[in-house]
Amino acid sequence: MYYKDKSYIAGLADGIKSVAIGLKTTMRELFVKKITQQYPENRKELVMFDRFRGCLTMPHNEKNEHKCVGCGLCQNACPNDSITVTSEMVEEDGKKKKVLVRHEYNLGSCMFCNLCVLACPHNAITFDQSFENAVFDRSKLILQLNNPGSKVAEKPKPQLTPEMQAKIAAAKAAKAAKAAKETGTEGAEKSDDTPATKPARQYSPEMLAKIEAAKARKAAKEAAAKAATEQPATEQPKDVKPEETK
């Protein structure tokens, strides 16, 4: 319907315009620098782009240390089970700690989705730019990412700013002053022989009368109990004659 509504001249003008746009794009790309890589002739100087995903690796520093703590999050995130993390619990300084034993990566089943790299909280694994991974034996595609004898790198201690150091010093001084004050108060209390007297409570007249009545009842009860416990003097029987004096 669009072309039927237009005249012959208008349709011809639209065609020429479309051809001109195409030629413009072609002529512009004709003078752009070529990016075709002459592989394998340029194998030594070939550098892939930054987002290229070649093979999964675990970077190590000069001390043969890595950042992997053996948490297993990369293994759980892998959809093809290409990663197998083996760890064990060891005791250091009286505390149990999980350490990495073996980080196994199956390149043959990896689909380079980058989910394992995103799931790692310590940035311990990453993809390099290697792409020549063809081998004749499939078992060679199973790689161990952690180097033999490697260990996890220790975290550097945080650097305190001068303001934080001043606050910590002030808090320590205040704590020491409080402890000294409490120690001095306890020493003064121990050196004083007379204990501290509590202020006497104030009673109402009715309460005082009740207290006096209770005291009186208590005294009477104690007197009756005392009288009951005392034994009366026993009289000598009449039929017993007194001993004659020599």
PDB file of N, CA, C and O in Angstrom, residues 159-229:
ATOM      1  N   GLN A 159      45.663   0.032  57.634  1.00  0.00           N
ATOM      2  CA  GLN A 159      46.450   1.182  58.048  1.00  0.00           C
ATOM      3  C   GLN A 159      45.539   2.192  58.743  1.00  0.00           C
ATOM      4  O   GLN A 159      44.526   2.623  58.201  1.00  0.00           O
ATOM      5  N   LEU A 160      45.923   2.551  59.977  1.00  0.00           N
ATOM      6  CA  LEU A 160      45.126   3.489  60.757  1.00  0.00           C
ATOM      7  C   LEU A 160      45.534   4.915  60.433  1.00  0.00           C
ATOM      8  O   LEU A 160      46.724   5.232  60.342  1.00  0.00           O
ATOM      9  N   THR A 161      44.548   5.760  60.275  1.00  0.00           N
ATOM     10  CA  THR A 161      44.808   7.174  60.041  1.00  0.00           C
ATOM     11  C   THR A 161      45.201   7.858  61.345  1.00  0.00           C
ATOM     12  O   THR A 161      44.944   7.325  62.437  1.00  0.00           O
ATOM     13  N   PRO A 162      45.838   9.026  61.284  1.00  0.00           N
ATOM     14  CA  PRO A 162      46.189   9.735  62.529  1.00  0.00           C
ATOM     15  C   PRO A 162      44.976  10.031  63.408  1.00  0.00           C
ATOM     16  O   PRO A 162      45.071  10.005  64.635  1.00  0.00           O
ATOM     17  N   GLU A 163      43.831  10.309  62.785  1.00  0.00           N
ATOM     18  CA  GLU A 163      42.635  10.571  63.593  1.00  0.00           C
ATOM     19  C   GLU A 163      42.213   9.316  64.362  1.00  0.00           C
ATOM     20  O   GLU A 163      41.861   9.386  65.549  1.00  0.00           O
ATOM     21  N   MET A 164      42.256   8.139  63.691  1.00  0.00           N
ATOM     22  CA  MET A 164      41.889   6.910  64.361  1.00  0.00           C
ATOM     23  C   MET A 164      42.882   6.559  65.467  1.00  0.00           C
ATOM     24  O   MET A 164      42.505   6.107  66.556  1.00  0.00           O
ATOM     25  N   GLN A 165      44.159   6.787  65.234  1.00  0.00           N
ATOM     26  CA  GLN A 165      45.154   6.528  66.265  1.00  0.00           C
ATOM     27  C   GLN A 165      44.938   7.422  67.478  1.00  0.00           C
ATOM     28  O   GLN A 165      45.067   6.989  68.630  1.00  0.00           O
ATOM     29  N   ALA A 166      44.581   8.698  67.237  1.00  0.00           N
ATOM     30  CA  ALA A 166      44.317   9.611  68.351  1.00  0.00           C
ATOM     31  C   ALA A 166      43.091   9.167  69.152  1.00  0.00           C
ATOM     32  O   ALA A 166      43.086   9.209  70.388  1.00  0.00           O
ATOM     33  N   LYS A 167      42.057   8.692  68.448  1.00  0.00           N
ATOM     34  CA  LYS A 167      40.861   8.221  69.148  1.00  0.00           C
ATOM     35  C   LYS A 167      41.158   6.981  69.981  1.00  0.00           C
ATOM     36  O   LYS A 167      40.692   6.852  71.120  1.00  0.00           O
ATOM     37  N   ILE A 168      41.952   6.061  69.432  1.00  0.00           N
ATOM     38  CA  ILE A 168      42.298   4.845  70.179  1.00  0.00           C
ATOM     39  C   ILE A 168      43.125   5.179  71.411  1.00  0.00           C
ATOM     40  O   ILE A 168      42.903   4.639  72.502  1.00  0.00           O
ATOM     41  N   ALA A 169      44.082   6.111  71.262  1.00  0.00           N
ATOM     42  CA  ALA A 169      44.894   6.516  72.408  1.00  0.00           C
ATOM     43  C   ALA A 169      44.046   7.185  73.478  1.00  0.00           C
ATOM     44  O   ALA A 169      44.215   6.939  74.688  1.00  0.00           O
ATOM     45  N   ALA A 170      43.093   8.029  73.073  1.00  0.00           N
ATOM     46  CA  ALA A 170      42.212   8.684  74.042  1.00  0.00           C
ATOM     47  C   ALA A 170      41.335   7.667  74.765  1.00  0.00           C
ATOM     48  O   ALA A 170      41.119   7.763  75.977  1.00  0.00           O
ATOM     49  N   ALA A 171      40.835   6.664  74.022  1.00  0.00           N
ATOM     50  CA  ALA A 171      40.007   5.639  74.664  1.00  0.00           C
ATOM     51  C   ALA A 171      40.816   4.817  75.661  1.00  0.00           C
ATOM     52  O   ALA A 171      40.336   4.498  76.757  1.00  0.00           O
ATOM     53  N   LYS A 172      42.065   4.482  75.324  1.00  0.00           N
ATOM     54  CA  LYS A 172      42.913   3.735  76.259  1.00  0.00           C
ATOM     55  C   LYS A 172      43.215   4.552  77.506  1.00  0.00           C
ATOM     56  O   LYS A 172      43.196   4.025  78.630  1.00  0.00           O
ATOM     57  N   ALA A 173      43.474   5.855  77.338  1.00  0.00           N
ATOM     58  CA  ALA A 173      43.760   6.699  78.488  1.00  0.00           C
ATOM     59  C   ALA A 173      42.541   6.820  79.402  1.00  0.00           C
ATOM     60  O   ALA A 173      42.657   6.767  80.636  1.00  0.00           O
ATOM     61  N   ALA A 174      41.358   6.969  78.806  1.00  0.00           N
ATOM     62  CA  ALA A 174      40.145   7.058  79.613  1.00  0.00           C
ATOM     63  C   ALA A 174      39.886   5.764  80.370  1.00  0.00           C
ATOM     64  O   ALA A 174      39.476   5.764  81.529  1.00  0.00           O
ATOM     65  N   LYS A 175      40.130   4.630  79.714  1.00  0.00           N
ATOM     66  CA  LYS A 175      39.941   3.337  80.378  1.00  0.00           C
ATOM     67  C   LYS A 175      40.911   3.154  81.527  1.00  0.00           C
ATOM     68  O   LYS A 175      40.540   2.669  82.608  1.00  0.00           O
ATOM     69  N   ALA A 176      42.183   3.559  81.327  1.00  0.00           N
ATOM     70  CA  ALA A 176      43.166   3.443  82.394  1.00  0.00           C
ATOM     71  C   ALA A 176      42.816   4.346  83.573  1.00  0.00           C
ATOM     72  O   ALA A 176      42.947   3.962  84.742  1.00  0.00           O
ATOM     73  N   ALA A 177      42.331   5.576  83.295  1.00  0.00           N
ATOM     74  CA  ALA A 177      41.941   6.482  84.371  1.00  0.00           C
ATOM     75  C   ALA A 177      40.754   5.939  85.158  1.00  0.00           C
ATOM     76  O   ALA A 177      40.705   6.032  86.395  1.00  0.00           O
ATOM     77  N   LYS A 178      39.797   5.342  84.455  1.00  0.00           N
ATOM     78  CA  LYS A 178      38.640   4.769  85.144  1.00  0.00           C
ATOM     79  C   LYS A 178      39.047   3.603  86.027  1.00  0.00           C
ATOM     80  O   LYS A 178      38.576   3.456  87.160  1.00  0.00           O
ATOM     81  N   ALA A 179      39.960   2.756  85.512  1.00  0.00           N
ATOM     82  CA  ALA A 179      40.428   1.620  86.310  1.00  0.00           C
ATOM     83  C   ALA A 179      41.189   2.090  87.539  1.00  0.00           C
ATOM     84  O   ALA A 179      41.035   1.545  88.639  1.00  0.00           O
ATOM     85  N   ALA A 180      42.028   3.141  87.387  1.00  0.00           N
ATOM     86  CA  ALA A 180      42.767   3.670  88.538  1.00  0.00           C
ATOM     87  C   ALA A 180      41.821   4.266  89.573  1.00  0.00           C
ATOM     88  O   ALA A 180      42.010   4.101  90.781  1.00  0.00           O
ATOM     89  N   LYS A 181      40.778   4.936  89.125  1.00  0.00           N
ATOM     90  CA  LYS A 181      39.809   5.532  90.042  1.00  0.00           C
ATOM     91  C   LYS A 181      39.065   4.455  90.819  1.00  0.00           C
ATOM     92  O   LYS A 181      38.866   4.563  92.043  1.00  0.00           O
ATOM     93  N   GLU A 182      38.640   3.397  90.125  1.00  0.00           N
ATOM     94  CA  GLU A 182      37.946   2.315  90.807  1.00  0.00           C
ATOM     95  C   GLU A 182      38.864   1.609  91.801  1.00  0.00           C
ATOM     96  O   GLU A 182      38.449   1.256  92.914  1.00  0.00           O
ATOM     97  N   THR A 183      40.125   1.427  91.449  1.00  0.00           N
ATOM     98  CA  THR A 183      41.078   0.795  92.366  1.00  0.00           C
ATOM     99  C   THR A 183      41.293   1.628  93.612  1.00  0.00           C
ATOM    100  O   THR A 183      41.335   1.117  94.734  1.00  0.00           O
ATOM    101  N   GLY A 184      41.385   2.962  93.445  1.00  0.00           N
ATOM    102  CA  GLY A 184      41.545   3.845  94.602  1.00  0.00           C
ATOM    103  C   GLY A 184      40.320   3.849  95.503  1.00  0.00           C
ATOM    104  O   GLY A 184      40.428   3.866  96.728  1.00  0.00           O
ATOM    105  N   THR A 185      39.145   3.784  94.935  1.00  0.00           N
ATOM    106  CA  THR A 185      37.918   3.748  95.735  1.00  0.00           C
ATOM    107  C   THR A 185      37.823   2.459  96.539  1.00  0.00           C
ATOM    108  O   THR A 185      37.478   2.459  97.718  1.00  0.00           O
ATOM    109  N   GLU A 186      38.181   1.340  95.914  1.00  0.00           N
ATOM    110  CA  GLU A 186      38.149   0.074  96.637  1.00  0.00           C
ATOM    111  C   GLU A 186      39.170   0.045  97.761  1.00  0.00           C
ATOM    112  O   GLU A 186      38.908  -0.458  98.866  1.00  0.00           O
ATOM    113  N   GLY A 187      40.345   0.647  97.543  1.00  0.00           N
ATOM    114  CA  GLY A 187      41.357   0.688  98.598  1.00  0.00           C
ATOM    115  C   GLY A 187      40.914   1.531  99.769  1.00  0.00           C
ATOM    116  O   GLY A 187      41.151   1.196 100.931  1.00  0.00           O
ATOM    117  N   ALA A 188      40.246   2.639  99.481  1.00  0.00           N
ATOM    118  CA  ALA A 188      39.759   3.488 100.567  1.00  0.00           C
ATOM    119  C   ALA A 188      38.677   2.787 101.367  1.00  0.00           C
ATOM    120  O   ALA A 188      38.608   2.893 102.588  1.00  0.00           O
ATOM    121  N   GLU A 189      37.815   2.041 100.702  1.00  0.00           N
ATOM    122  CA  GLU A 189      36.768   1.316 101.419  1.00  0.00           C
ATOM    123  C   GLU A 189      37.361   0.224 102.296  1.00  0.00           C
ATOM    124  O   GLU A 189      36.905  -0.027 103.415  1.00  0.00           O
ATOM    125  N   LYS A 190      38.431  -0.452 101.821  1.00  0.00           N
ATOM    126  CA  LYS A 190      39.041  -1.506 102.605  1.00  0.00           C
ATOM    127  C   LYS A 190      39.808  -0.950 103.799  1.00  0.00           C
ATOM    128  O   LYS A 190      39.864  -1.553 104.871  1.00  0.00           O
ATOM    129  N   SER A 191      40.427   0.224 103.680  1.00  0.00           N
ATOM    130  CA  SER A 191      41.195   0.796 104.783  1.00  0.00           C
ATOM    131  C   SER A 191      40.320   1.342 105.886  1.00  0.00           C
ATOM    132  O   SER A 191      40.744   1.477 107.030  1.00  0.00           O
ATOM    133  N   ASP A 192      39.102   1.704 105.599  1.00  0.00           N
ATOM    134  CA  ASP A 192      38.197   2.235 106.609  1.00  0.00           C
ATOM    135  C   ASP A 192      37.621   1.087 107.426  1.00  0.00           C
ATOM    136  O   ASP A 192      37.012   0.173 106.887  1.00  0.00           O
ATOM    137  N   ASP A 193      37.825   1.140 108.794  1.00  0.00           N
ATOM    138  CA  ASP A 193      37.341   0.060 109.662  1.00  0.00           C
ATOM    139  C   ASP A 193      35.844   0.129 109.865  1.00  0.00           C
ATOM    140  O   ASP A 193      35.174  -0.885 110.026  1.00  0.00           O
ATOM    141  N   THR A 194      35.293   1.321 109.967  1.00  0.00           N
ATOM    142  CA  THR A 194      33.865   1.471 110.229  1.00  0.00           C
ATOM    143  C   THR A 194      33.095   1.318 108.938  1.00  0.00           C
ATOM    144  O   THR A 194      33.357   2.027 107.969  1.00  0.00           O
ATOM    145  N   PRO A 195      32.158   0.406 108.892  1.00  0.00           N
ATOM    146  CA  PRO A 195      31.383   0.262 107.666  1.00  0.00           C
ATOM    147  C   PRO A 195      30.454   1.451 107.470  1.00  0.00           C
ATOM    148  O   PRO A 195      30.070   2.135 108.415  1.00  0.00           O
ATOM    149  N   ALA A 196      30.107   1.683 106.269  1.00  0.00           N
ATOM    150  CA  ALA A 196      29.211   2.798 105.970  1.00  0.00           C
ATOM    151  C   ALA A 196      27.821   2.494 106.497  1.00  0.00           C
ATOM    152  O   ALA A 196      27.267   1.424 106.281  1.00  0.00           O
ATOM    153  N   THR A 197      27.277   3.467 107.259  1.00  0.00           N
ATOM    154  CA  THR A 197      25.954   3.302 107.864  1.00  0.00           C
ATOM    155  C   THR A 197      24.885   3.748 106.882  1.00  0.00           C
ATOM    156  O   THR A 197      25.026   4.778 106.209  1.00  0.00           O
ATOM    157  N   LYS A 198      23.843   2.960 106.829  1.00  0.00           N
ATOM    158  CA  LYS A 198      22.737   3.294 105.961  1.00  0.00           C
ATOM    159  C   LYS A 198      21.787   4.249 106.671  1.00  0.00           C
ATOM    160  O   LYS A 198      21.616   4.189 107.883  1.00  0.00           O
ATOM    161  N   PRO A 199      21.186   5.163 105.994  1.00  0.00           N
ATOM    162  CA  PRO A 199      20.230   6.069 106.640  1.00  0.00           C
ATOM    163  C   PRO A 199      19.019   5.308 107.175  1.00  0.00           C
ATOM    164  O   PRO A 199      18.542   4.356 106.565  1.00  0.00           O
ATOM    165  N   ALA A 200      18.580   5.718 108.369  1.00  0.00           N
ATOM    166  CA  ALA A 200      17.440   5.043 109.012  1.00  0.00           C
ATOM    167  C   ALA A 200      16.161   5.286 108.235  1.00  0.00           C
ATOM    168  O   ALA A 200      15.944   6.369 107.688  1.00  0.00           O
ATOM    169  N   ARG A 201      15.335   4.249 108.214  1.00  0.00           N
ATOM    170  CA  ARG A 201      14.074   4.361 107.492  1.00  0.00           C
ATOM    171  C   ARG A 201      13.054   5.113 108.352  1.00  0.00           C
ATOM    172  O   ARG A 201      13.051   5.032 109.572  1.00  0.00           O
ATOM    173  N   GLN A 202      12.208   5.832 107.705  1.00  0.00           N
ATOM    174  CA  GLN A 202      11.163   6.577 108.390  1.00  0.00           C
ATOM    175  C   GLN A 202       9.867   5.772 108.370  1.00  0.00           C
ATOM    176  O   GLN A 202       9.387   5.383 107.311  1.00  0.00           O
ATOM    177  N   TYR A 203       9.311   5.499 109.614  1.00  0.00           N
ATOM    178  CA  TYR A 203       8.068   4.732 109.746  1.00  0.00           C
ATOM    179  C   TYR A 203       6.944   5.654 110.222  1.00  0.00           C
ATOM    180  O   TYR A 203       7.165   6.612 110.989  1.00  0.00           O
ATOM    181  N   SER A 204       5.751   5.301 109.821  1.00  0.00           N
ATOM    182  CA  SER A 204       4.567   6.029 110.289  1.00  0.00           C
ATOM    183  C   SER A 204       4.213   5.586 111.707  1.00  0.00           C
ATOM    184  O   SER A 204       4.676   4.532 112.176  1.00  0.00           O
ATOM    185  N   PRO A 205       3.406   6.383 112.446  1.00  0.00           N
ATOM    186  CA  PRO A 205       3.009   5.984 113.820  1.00  0.00           C
ATOM    187  C   PRO A 205       2.305   4.638 113.858  1.00  0.00           C
ATOM    188  O   PRO A 205       2.510   3.846 114.782  1.00  0.00           O
ATOM    189  N   GLU A 206       1.432   4.352 112.897  1.00  0.00           N
ATOM    190  CA  GLU A 206       0.755   3.068 112.878  1.00  0.00           C
ATOM    191  C   GLU A 206       1.759   1.931 112.716  1.00  0.00           C
ATOM    192  O   GLU A 206       1.655   0.882 113.375  1.00  0.00           O
ATOM    193  N   MET A 207       2.748   2.130 111.840  1.00  0.00           N
ATOM    194  CA  MET A 207       3.754   1.098 111.640  1.00  0.00           C
ATOM    195  C   MET A 207       4.600   0.902 112.871  1.00  0.00           C
ATOM    196  O   MET A 207       4.958  -0.233 113.238  1.00  0.00           O
ATOM    197  N   LEU A 208       4.931   1.980 113.585  1.00  0.00           N
ATOM    198  CA  LEU A 208       5.706   1.867 114.818  1.00  0.00           C
ATOM    199  C   LEU A 208       4.935   1.094 115.883  1.00  0.00           C
ATOM    200  O   LEU A 208       5.500   0.282 116.631  1.00  0.00           O
ATOM    201  N   ALA A 209       3.605   1.344 115.995  1.00  0.00           N
ATOM    202  CA  ALA A 209       2.785   0.632 116.967  1.00  0.00           C
ATOM    203  C   ALA A 209       2.756  -0.865 116.664  1.00  0.00           C
ATOM    204  O   ALA A 209       2.855  -1.712 117.558  1.00  0.00           O
ATOM    205  N   LYS A 210       2.641  -1.202 115.394  1.00  0.00           N
ATOM    206  CA  LYS A 210       2.643  -2.617 115.009  1.00  0.00           C
ATOM    207  C   LYS A 210       3.975  -3.269 115.351  1.00  0.00           C
ATOM    208  O   LYS A 210       4.041  -4.414 115.809  1.00  0.00           O
ATOM    209  N   ILE A 211       5.081  -2.538 115.093  1.00  0.00           N
ATOM    210  CA  ILE A 211       6.408  -3.088 115.387  1.00  0.00           C
ATOM    211  C   ILE A 211       6.574  -3.335 116.884  1.00  0.00           C
ATOM    212  O   ILE A 211       7.087  -4.381 117.323  1.00  0.00           O
ATOM    213  N   GLU A 212       6.104  -2.371 117.734  1.00  0.00           N
ATOM    214  CA  GLU A 212       6.211  -2.531 119.185  1.00  0.00           C
ATOM    215  C   GLU A 212       5.368  -3.701 119.662  1.00  0.00           C
ATOM    216  O   GLU A 212       5.778  -4.473 120.538  1.00  0.00           O
ATOM    217  N   ALA A 213       4.179  -3.871 119.114  1.00  0.00           N
ATOM    218  CA  ALA A 213       3.319  -4.988 119.497  1.00  0.00           C
ATOM    219  C   ALA A 213       3.968  -6.325 119.119  1.00  0.00           C
ATOM    220  O   ALA A 213       3.930  -7.294 119.879  1.00  0.00           O
ATOM    221  N   ALA A 214       4.568  -6.378 117.931  1.00  0.00           N
ATOM    222  CA  ALA A 214       5.239  -7.601 117.512  1.00  0.00           C
ATOM    223  C   ALA A 214       6.414  -7.927 118.420  1.00  0.00           C
ATOM    224  O   ALA A 214       6.647  -9.085 118.782  1.00  0.00           O
ATOM    225  N   LYS A 215       7.166  -6.897 118.823  1.00  0.00           N
ATOM    226  CA  LYS A 215       8.289  -7.120 119.739  1.00  0.00           C
ATOM    227  C   LYS A 215       7.802  -7.647 121.076  1.00  0.00           C
ATOM    228  O   LYS A 215       8.419  -8.531 121.693  1.00  0.00           O
ATOM    229  N   ALA A 216       6.683  -7.081 121.562  1.00  0.00           N
ATOM    230  CA  ALA A 216       6.136  -7.523 122.848  1.00  0.00           C
ATOM    231  C   ALA A 216       5.697  -8.981 122.782  1.00  0.00           C
ATOM    232  O   ALA A 216       5.950  -9.773 123.706  1.00  0.00           O
ATOM    233  N   ARG A 217       5.021  -9.366 121.729  1.00  0.00           N
ATOM    234  CA  ARG A 217       4.584 -10.749 121.576  1.00  0.00           C
ATOM    235  C   ARG A 217       5.777 -11.677 121.497  1.00  0.00           C
ATOM    236  O   ARG A 217       5.786 -12.771 122.077  1.00  0.00           O
ATOM    237  N   LYS A 218       6.801 -11.246 120.807  1.00  0.00           N
ATOM    238  CA  LYS A 218       8.001 -12.075 120.685  1.00  0.00           C
ATOM    239  C   LYS A 218       8.683 -12.258 122.034  1.00  0.00           C
ATOM    240  O   LYS A 218       9.129 -13.351 122.401  1.00  0.00           O
ATOM    241  N   ALA A 219       8.730 -11.173 122.842  1.00  0.00           N
ATOM    242  CA  ALA A 219       9.357 -11.259 124.166  1.00  0.00           C
ATOM    243  C   ALA A 219       8.560 -12.172 125.080  1.00  0.00           C
ATOM    244  O   ALA A 219       9.127 -12.974 125.845  1.00  0.00           O
ATOM    245  N   ALA A 220       7.230 -12.076 125.042  1.00  0.00           N
ATOM    246  CA  ALA A 220       6.398 -12.941 125.877  1.00  0.00           C
ATOM    247  C   ALA A 220       6.561 -14.399 125.482  1.00  0.00           C
ATOM    248  O   ALA A 220       6.624 -15.293 126.334  1.00  0.00           O
ATOM    249  N   LYS A 221       6.635 -14.650 124.186  1.00  0.00           N
ATOM    250  CA  LYS A 221       6.800 -16.021 123.710  1.00  0.00           C
ATOM    251  C   LYS A 221       8.141 -16.592 124.159  1.00  0.00           C
ATOM    252  O   LYS A 221       8.243 -17.743 124.597  1.00  0.00           O
ATOM    253  N   GLU A 222       9.192 -15.770 124.110  1.00  0.00           N
ATOM    254  CA  GLU A 222      10.507 -16.238 124.534  1.00  0.00           C
ATOM    255  C   GLU A 222      10.524 -16.501 126.039  1.00  0.00           C
ATOM    256  O   GLU A 222      11.145 -17.458 126.514  1.00  0.00           O
ATOM    257  N   ALA A 223       9.845 -15.664 126.841  1.00  0.00           N
ATOM    258  CA  ALA A 223       9.806 -15.867 128.286  1.00  0.00           C
ATOM    259  C   ALA A 223       9.069 -17.146 128.639  1.00  0.00           C
ATOM    260  O   ALA A 223       9.477 -17.903 129.536  1.00  0.00           O
ATOM    261  N   ALA A 224       7.961 -17.433 127.949  1.00  0.00           N
ATOM    262  CA  ALA A 224       7.208 -18.650 128.225  1.00  0.00           C
ATOM    263  C   ALA A 224       8.030 -19.883 127.862  1.00  0.00           C
ATOM    264  O   ALA A 224       8.038 -20.880 128.586  1.00  0.00           O
ATOM    265  N   ALA A 225       8.755 -19.810 126.755  1.00  0.00           N
ATOM    266  CA  ALA A 225       9.587 -20.948 126.373  1.00  0.00           C
ATOM    267  C   ALA A 225      10.720 -21.166 127.369  1.00  0.00           C
ATOM    268  O   ALA A 225      11.062 -22.293 127.708  1.00  0.00           O
ATOM    269  N   LYS A 226      11.265 -20.079 127.904  1.00  0.00           N
ATOM    270  CA  LYS A 226      12.344 -20.195 128.884  1.00  0.00           C
ATOM    271  C   LYS A 226      11.848 -20.802 130.187  1.00  0.00           C
ATOM    272  O   LYS A 226      12.508 -21.637 130.817  1.00  0.00           O
ATOM    273  N   ALA A 227      10.652 -20.403 130.634  1.00  0.00           N
ATOM    274  CA  ALA A 227      10.074 -20.945 131.868  1.00  0.00           C
ATOM    275  C   ALA A 227       9.750 -22.430 131.718  1.00  0.00           C
ATOM    276  O   ALA A 227       9.860 -23.204 132.676  1.00  0.00           O
ATOM    277  N   ALA A 228       9.335 -22.832 130.542  1.00  0.00           N
ATOM    278  CA  ALA A 228       8.986 -24.241 130.334  1.00  0.00           C
ATOM    279  C   ALA A 228      10.222 -25.129 130.336  1.00  0.00           C
ATOM    280  O   ALA A 228      10.166 -26.287 130.748  1.00  0.00           O
ATOM    281  N   THR A 229      11.327 -24.586 129.898  1.00  0.00           N
ATOM    282  CA  THR A 229      12.550 -25.387 129.844  1.00  0.00           C
ATOM    283  C   THR A 229      13.227 -25.551 131.191  1.00  0.00           C
ATOM    284  O   THR A 229      13.992 -26.502 131.406  1.00  0.00           O
TER     285      THR A 229
END
